[in-house]
Amino acid sequence: MKTNFASRVLRWFDQHGRHDLPWQKKRTLYRVWVSEIMLQQTQVKTVIPYYKKFMQRFPDVKRLAGASQDEVLQYWAGLGYYSRGRNLHKAAQLIAEQHGGRVPRTSEALIALPGIGRSTAAAILSQALDQRQVILDGNVKRVLSRYRMVEGWPGNKAVEQQLWHIAEELTPSGRNADYTQAIMDMGATLCTRSKPACDDCPVSKDCMALAADDVGSYPAKKPKKVLPVKQTRLLILIDQQGAILLEKRPPTGIWGGLWSLPEVDPQQDIATTCQQRWGLELTHHEESPVFRHSFSHYHLDIRPSRCQIVDQKNAIRSEGELMWCKPQQTDFPAVAAPVAKLLAAVHD
Ligand code: SF4
């Protein structure tokens, strides 16, 4: 069964798999590592343009380690899950300090770096060095859950452990880079979440979920829990020249390290807060409609308030953790998606 599964997957890959992705050319540990981090939770077609720009600016570990976090996040802005960008940058600095600028070649050393888990480390070593490694990302979990009708939500530790065993059993000893790419491609293009193309699948003849005509039940969905709702207020502080105040967020927490519209307690009086926090005087302010931004662990209801200020000259300057920005300026710093949406609407 083992050789059989892998050889069918590889035959399919030779004909239908993806062979010309940017990170498949000039395969180095660095180039593959960056691609694997970008591909976590993000589709290939979204990643490609970001990857190309990133590689132009940061072609090696040294250049990435030497950049500021602000600049790295600028190249990440729009990809989401910003902790991936922060961790990539931090890991590059650790590689420069502890490994002489060379990306480690063992899974233990890779896993010790921020942002690299067991499956990502395996994918990097398999794709870059063709080492025999076993991967289990979200796509592979879906294929294997269906192929072997594995009960339970793959986020559950025991279920995940079972899937690792199956992945280990089915992974061949030869052509490892092709096999790991093939099984990821199968999950992304054939064995998709909602409309799997079982007719075209190379392992359909012994796929247990298909035989039971129950593909839709695998993998089991995450048990539902009601997410809490939090409230916040973002201030759009505009001076008489149309410049808007941005504040840098703390390095951890939501949108960590990104620039943002200042966040204030929705219960507090806006004029008093502006006076106390920044020495700014308001002429007037108006409320915009509340909108919801959802994270994996809670919903955030954002109440934007547009505030016209009298004069910023005697108050804060563009330095440190604060800056005044014109929405049309070209070197705009990295901001999270809901903040970008609010900034874009300011002069509409
Ligand atoms: S036969 Fe269908 S459900 Fe089974 S692995 Fe292939 S695509 Fe997925």
Coordinates of C-alpha atoms and ligand atoms in Angstrom, one line a residue:
M1 CA 0.0 0.0 0.0
K2 CA 2.9 2.4 0.9
T3 CA 4.7 2.3 -2.4
N4 CA 1.5 2.2 -4.2
F5 CA 0.1 5.4 -2.6
A6 CA 3.3 7.4 -3.1
S7 CA 4.0 6.2 -6.6
R8 CA 0.4 7.2 -7.7
V9 CA 0.8 10.6 -6.1
L10 CA 4.2 11.1 -7.8
R11 CA 2.8 10.0 -11.2
W12 CA 0.0 12.5 -10.8
F13 CA 2.5 15.2 -9.8
D14 CA 4.7 14.6 -12.8
Q15 CA 1.7 15.4 -15.1
H16 CA -0.4 17.9 -13.1
G17 CA 1.7 19.3 -10.2
R18 CA 3.2 22.7 -10.0
H19 CA 6.8 22.8 -11.2
D20 CA 7.4 26.4 -11.9
L21 CA 6.7 28.3 -8.7
P22 CA 9.3 31.0 -8.0
W23 CA 10.7 29.2 -4.9
Q24 CA 11.2 26.0 -7.0
K25 CA 13.9 27.9 -9.0
K26 CA 17.3 28.3 -7.4
R27 CA 16.2 26.2 -4.4
T28 CA 18.2 27.4 -1.3
L29 CA 17.2 26.9 2.3
Y30 CA 16.6 30.6 2.6
R31 CA 14.4 30.9 -0.4
V32 CA 12.4 27.8 0.5
W33 CA 12.1 28.9 4.2
V34 CA 10.6 32.3 3.2
S35 CA 8.1 30.7 0.8
E36 CA 7.0 28.1 3.5
I37 CA 6.4 30.9 6.0
M38 CA 4.4 33.0 3.5
L39 CA 2.4 29.9 2.4
Q40 CA 1.2 29.2 6.0
Q41 CA -2.5 30.1 5.9
T42 CA -2.1 31.8 2.5
Q43 CA -2.8 30.5 -1.0
V44 CA 0.0 30.2 -3.6
K45 CA -1.5 32.7 -6.1
T46 CA -1.7 35.4 -3.3
V47 CA 1.9 34.6 -2.1
I48 CA 3.7 34.8 -5.5
P49 CA 3.8 38.6 -6.0
Y50 CA 4.7 39.2 -2.3
Y51 CA 7.4 36.6 -2.5
K52 CA 9.0 38.1 -5.6
K53 CA 9.1 41.6 -4.1
F54 CA 10.4 40.3 -0.8
M55 CA 13.2 38.4 -2.5
Q56 CA 14.2 41.4 -4.6
R57 CA 14.6 43.5 -1.4
F58 CA 15.9 40.7 0.9
P59 CA 17.7 38.2 -1.3
D60 CA 19.6 36.5 1.6
V61 CA 19.6 36.1 5.4
K62 CA 22.1 38.9 5.8
R63 CA 20.0 41.5 4.1
L64 CA 16.8 40.4 6.0
A65 CA 18.6 40.4 9.4
G66 CA 20.0 43.9 8.7
A67 CA 16.7 45.4 7.8
S68 CA 14.4 47.2 10.3
Q69 CA 11.3 45.4 11.5
D70 CA 9.2 48.3 10.1
E71 CA 10.6 47.7 6.6
V72 CA 10.1 43.9 6.8
L73 CA 6.5 44.5 7.8
Q74 CA 6.0 46.9 5.0
Y75 CA 6.8 44.1 2.6
W76 CA 4.4 41.9 4.5
A77 CA 1.5 44.4 4.6
G78 CA -1.5 42.8 3.0
L79 CA -0.5 39.2 3.6
G80 CA -2.0 39.1 7.1
Y81 CA -0.9 37.1 10.2
Y82 CA 1.9 39.6 10.8
S83 CA 3.5 37.5 13.5
R84 CA 4.8 35.4 10.6
G85 CA 6.8 38.5 9.3
R86 CA 8.0 39.4 12.7
N87 CA 9.2 35.9 13.5
L88 CA 10.9 35.6 10.1
H89 CA 12.8 38.7 10.8
K90 CA 13.7 37.6 14.3
A91 CA 14.8 34.2 13.0
A92 CA 17.0 35.8 10.4
Q93 CA 18.7 37.8 13.1
L94 CA 19.3 34.7 15.2
I95 CA 20.7 32.8 12.2
A96 CA 23.1 35.7 11.6
E97 CA 24.2 35.7 15.2
Q98 CA 24.2 32.0 16.0
H99 CA 24.7 30.2 12.7
G100 CA 27.0 32.5 10.9
G101 CA 24.3 33.6 8.5
R102 CA 23.6 30.0 7.2
V103 CA 20.1 28.6 7.6
P104 CA 20.4 25.4 9.7
R105 CA 20.2 22.0 8.0
T106 CA 18.5 20.0 10.7
S107 CA 14.9 20.0 11.9
E108 CA 15.9 20.4 15.6
A109 CA 17.8 23.6 14.8
L110 CA 15.1 24.9 12.5
I111 CA 12.3 24.2 15.1
A112 CA 14.4 26.2 17.7
L113 CA 13.9 29.3 15.6
P114 CA 10.7 31.5 16.0
G115 CA 7.8 30.7 13.6
I116 CA 9.0 27.2 12.5
G117 CA 7.0 24.2 13.6
R118 CA 7.6 20.5 12.9
S119 CA 5.8 20.4 9.5
T120 CA 7.4 23.7 8.3
A121 CA 10.9 22.5 9.3
A122 CA 10.3 19.2 7.4
A123 CA 8.9 21.0 4.3
I124 CA 12.0 23.3 4.2
L125 CA 14.5 20.5 4.4
S126 CA 12.6 18.3 2.0
Q127 CA 12.1 21.1 -0.6
A128 CA 15.5 22.6 -0.3
L129 CA 17.7 19.5 0.2
D130 CA 15.5 16.6 -0.8
Q131 CA 16.0 15.1 2.7
R132 CA 13.5 12.4 3.7
Q133 CA 11.1 14.4 5.8
V134 CA 7.4 13.9 6.7
I135 CA 5.1 16.9 6.4
L136 CA 1.6 17.5 7.8
D137 CA 0.2 20.9 7.0
G138 CA -3.5 21.7 6.7
N139 CA -3.8 20.4 3.1
V140 CA -2.1 17.1 3.9
K141 CA -4.3 16.7 7.0
R142 CA -7.3 17.0 4.8
V143 CA -6.1 14.5 2.3
L144 CA -5.1 11.9 4.9
S145 CA -8.2 12.4 7.0
R146 CA -10.3 11.5 4.0
Y147 CA -8.1 8.8 2.6
R148 CA -8.1 6.9 5.9
M149 CA -11.4 8.2 7.3
V150 CA -9.7 9.6 10.5
E151 CA -12.4 10.6 13.0
G152 CA -12.1 13.8 15.0
W153 CA -10.9 17.3 14.5
P154 CA -7.2 17.4 13.4
G155 CA -6.5 20.3 15.8
N156 CA -7.0 17.7 18.6
K157 CA -3.6 16.4 19.8
A158 CA -4.6 12.7 19.6
V159 CA -6.1 13.0 16.1
E160 CA -3.0 14.9 15.0
Q161 CA -0.8 12.2 16.3
Q162 CA -2.7 9.6 14.4
L163 CA -2.3 11.7 11.2
W164 CA 1.4 12.0 11.8
H165 CA 1.6 8.2 11.9
I166 CA -0.3 7.8 8.7
A167 CA 1.9 10.5 7.0
E168 CA 5.0 8.7 8.2
E169 CA 3.8 5.4 6.8
L170 CA 2.9 6.8 3.4
T171 CA 5.9 9.0 2.8
P172 CA 8.4 7.3 0.4
S173 CA 12.1 7.2 0.9
G174 CA 13.0 8.5 -2.6
R175 CA 12.0 11.7 -4.5
N176 CA 11.0 13.3 -1.1
A177 CA 10.9 16.9 -2.4
D178 CA 8.6 15.9 -5.2
Y179 CA 6.4 13.9 -2.9
T180 CA 6.0 16.6 -0.3
Q181 CA 5.2 19.1 -3.0
A182 CA 2.8 16.6 -4.6
I183 CA 0.8 15.9 -1.5
M184 CA 0.5 19.6 -0.7
D185 CA -0.6 20.3 -4.3
M186 CA -3.2 17.5 -4.1
G187 CA -4.7 19.1 -1.0
A188 CA -4.7 22.5 -2.5
T189 CA -6.0 21.7 -6.0
L190 CA -7.8 18.3 -5.9
C191 CA -8.8 17.4 -2.4
T192 CA -10.2 20.9 -1.6
R193 CA -12.3 21.8 1.4
S194 CA -15.7 22.1 -0.3
K195 CA -15.5 20.6 -3.8
P196 CA -13.0 17.8 -4.0
A197 CA -12.2 16.6 -7.6
C198 CA -12.3 12.9 -6.7
D199 CA -12.7 11.9 -10.3
D200 CA -9.2 13.2 -11.1
C201 CA -7.6 12.0 -7.9
P202 CA -4.8 9.5 -8.2
V203 CA -5.7 7.7 -4.9
S204 CA -9.5 7.6 -5.4
K205 CA -9.6 3.8 -5.8
D206 CA -8.8 3.2 -2.2
C207 CA -9.9 6.5 -0.6
M208 CA -12.1 5.3 2.3
A209 CA -14.2 8.5 2.6
L210 CA -15.0 8.3 -1.1
A211 CA -15.9 4.6 -0.9
A212 CA -18.2 5.4 2.0
D213 CA -19.7 8.3 0.0
D214 CA -19.0 10.6 3.0
V215 CA -16.1 12.8 1.9
G216 CA -17.9 15.9 3.3
S217 CA -17.7 14.7 6.9
Y218 CA -13.8 14.6 6.8
P219 CA -11.9 16.1 8.4
A220 CA -14.3 16.8 11.3
K221 CA -14.9 20.5 11.8
K222 CA -13.5 22.4 14.8
P223 CA -16.0 22.2 17.7
K224 CA -17.9 25.4 17.6
K225 CA -17.4 27.9 20.4
V226 CA -19.0 31.3 20.6
L227 CA -16.3 33.9 20.2
P228 CA -16.3 36.8 22.6
V229 CA -16.9 40.3 21.2
K230 CA -14.7 43.2 22.3
Q231 CA -15.2 46.9 21.6
T232 CA -12.6 49.5 20.8
R233 CA -12.4 53.0 19.3
L234 CA -9.9 54.2 16.7
L235 CA -9.3 57.9 16.3
I236 CA -8.8 59.5 13.0
L237 CA -7.0 62.6 14.1
I238 CA -6.7 65.1 11.2
D239 CA -4.8 68.3 11.3
Q240 CA -5.6 71.4 9.2
Q241 CA -3.2 70.2 6.4
G242 CA -5.0 66.8 6.2
A243 CA -2.2 64.9 8.0
I244 CA -3.4 62.0 10.1
L245 CA -1.8 60.8 13.3
L246 CA -0.5 57.2 13.4
E247 CA 0.8 55.5 16.5
K248 CA 3.1 52.4 16.6
R249 CA 1.6 49.4 18.3
P250 CA 3.5 47.5 21.0
P251 CA 5.6 44.6 19.6
T252 CA 3.2 41.9 20.8
G253 CA -0.6 41.6 20.8
I254 CA -2.9 42.2 17.8
W255 CA -1.2 44.1 14.9
G256 CA 2.0 44.0 17.0
G257 CA 4.7 46.3 15.6
L258 CA 2.5 47.8 12.9
W259 CA 1.5 51.4 12.7
S260 CA -2.2 52.1 13.6
L261 CA -4.7 54.8 14.2
P262 CA -4.5 55.5 17.9
E263 CA -6.7 53.1 19.9
V264 CA -8.6 54.5 22.9
D265 CA -11.1 53.2 25.4
P266 CA -14.6 53.6 23.8
Q267 CA -16.0 54.7 27.2
Q268 CA -13.6 57.7 27.6
D269 CA -14.4 61.2 26.5
I270 CA -12.5 61.9 23.2
A271 CA -11.7 65.5 23.8
T272 CA -10.2 64.8 27.2
T273 CA -8.3 61.8 26.0
C274 CA -6.7 63.9 23.1
Q275 CA -5.8 66.7 25.5
Q276 CA -4.3 64.4 28.1
R277 CA -2.5 61.9 25.8
W278 CA -1.1 64.2 23.1
G279 CA -1.9 67.8 24.1
L280 CA -4.2 68.1 21.1
E281 CA -7.3 70.3 21.0
L282 CA -10.3 69.3 18.9
T283 CA -12.6 71.6 16.9
H284 CA -15.2 68.8 16.5
H285 CA -15.5 65.1 16.0
E286 CA -18.0 62.8 14.3
E287 CA -18.7 59.1 14.7
S288 CA -18.5 56.7 11.7
P289 CA -20.5 53.4 11.6
V290 CA -19.1 50.6 13.8
F291 CA -17.6 47.6 11.9
R292 CA -16.5 44.2 12.9
H293 CA -13.0 42.7 12.4
S294 CA -12.7 39.0 13.4
F295 CA -9.7 37.3 14.8
S296 CA -9.4 33.5 15.4
H297 CA -10.2 34.0 19.1
Y298 CA -12.5 37.0 19.3
H299 CA -14.5 39.6 17.3
L300 CA -13.5 43.2 17.5
D301 CA -16.1 45.9 17.0
I302 CA -14.3 49.0 15.9
R303 CA -15.9 52.4 16.4
P304 CA -14.0 55.0 14.2
S305 CA -14.2 58.6 15.3
R306 CA -13.0 61.3 12.9
C307 CA -11.6 64.2 14.8
Q308 CA -10.5 67.6 13.4
I309 CA -7.7 69.1 15.5
V310 CA -6.8 72.8 15.9
D311 CA -3.1 72.8 15.5
Q312 CA -0.5 70.1 16.0
K313 CA 2.5 72.4 16.0
N314 CA 2.9 72.9 19.7
A315 CA 2.0 69.3 20.5
I316 CA 3.6 66.1 19.3
R317 CA 6.1 65.8 16.4
S318 CA 6.7 63.1 13.9
E319 CA 9.1 61.1 16.0
G320 CA 9.4 58.0 18.1
E321 CA 6.2 56.0 18.3
L322 CA 4.0 58.6 16.6
M323 CA 4.0 60.1 13.1
W324 CA 1.8 62.4 11.0
C325 CA 1.1 61.0 7.6
K326 CA -0.6 62.3 4.5
P327 CA -2.8 59.5 3.0
Q328 CA -1.4 60.1 -0.5
Q329 CA 2.3 59.9 0.6
T330 CA 4.1 57.0 -1.1
D331 CA 6.3 55.7 1.8
F332 CA 3.3 54.9 3.9
P333 CA 4.2 52.6 6.8
A334 CA 2.8 49.0 7.3
V335 CA -0.7 49.1 8.8
A336 CA -3.3 46.3 9.5
A337 CA -6.1 45.8 7.0
P338 CA -8.9 47.5 9.0
V339 CA -6.7 50.6 9.5
A340 CA -5.8 50.7 5.8
K341 CA -9.5 50.6 5.0
L342 CA -10.2 53.5 7.3
L343 CA -7.3 55.6 6.0
A344 CA -8.4 54.9 2.4
A345 CA -11.9 56.2 3.3
V346 CA -10.7 59.5 4.8
H347 CA -10.4 61.4 1.6
D348 CA -13.1 59.6 -0.5
Ligands
SF4_1 S1 -10.6 10.6 -3.6 FE1 -11.5 12.6 -3.2 S2 -11.6 12.7 -1.0 FE2 -10.3 11.0 -1.4 S3 -8.2 11.9 -1.3 FE3 -8.9 12.0 -3.4 S4 -9.8 14.0 -3.7 FE4 -9.6 13.6 -1.5

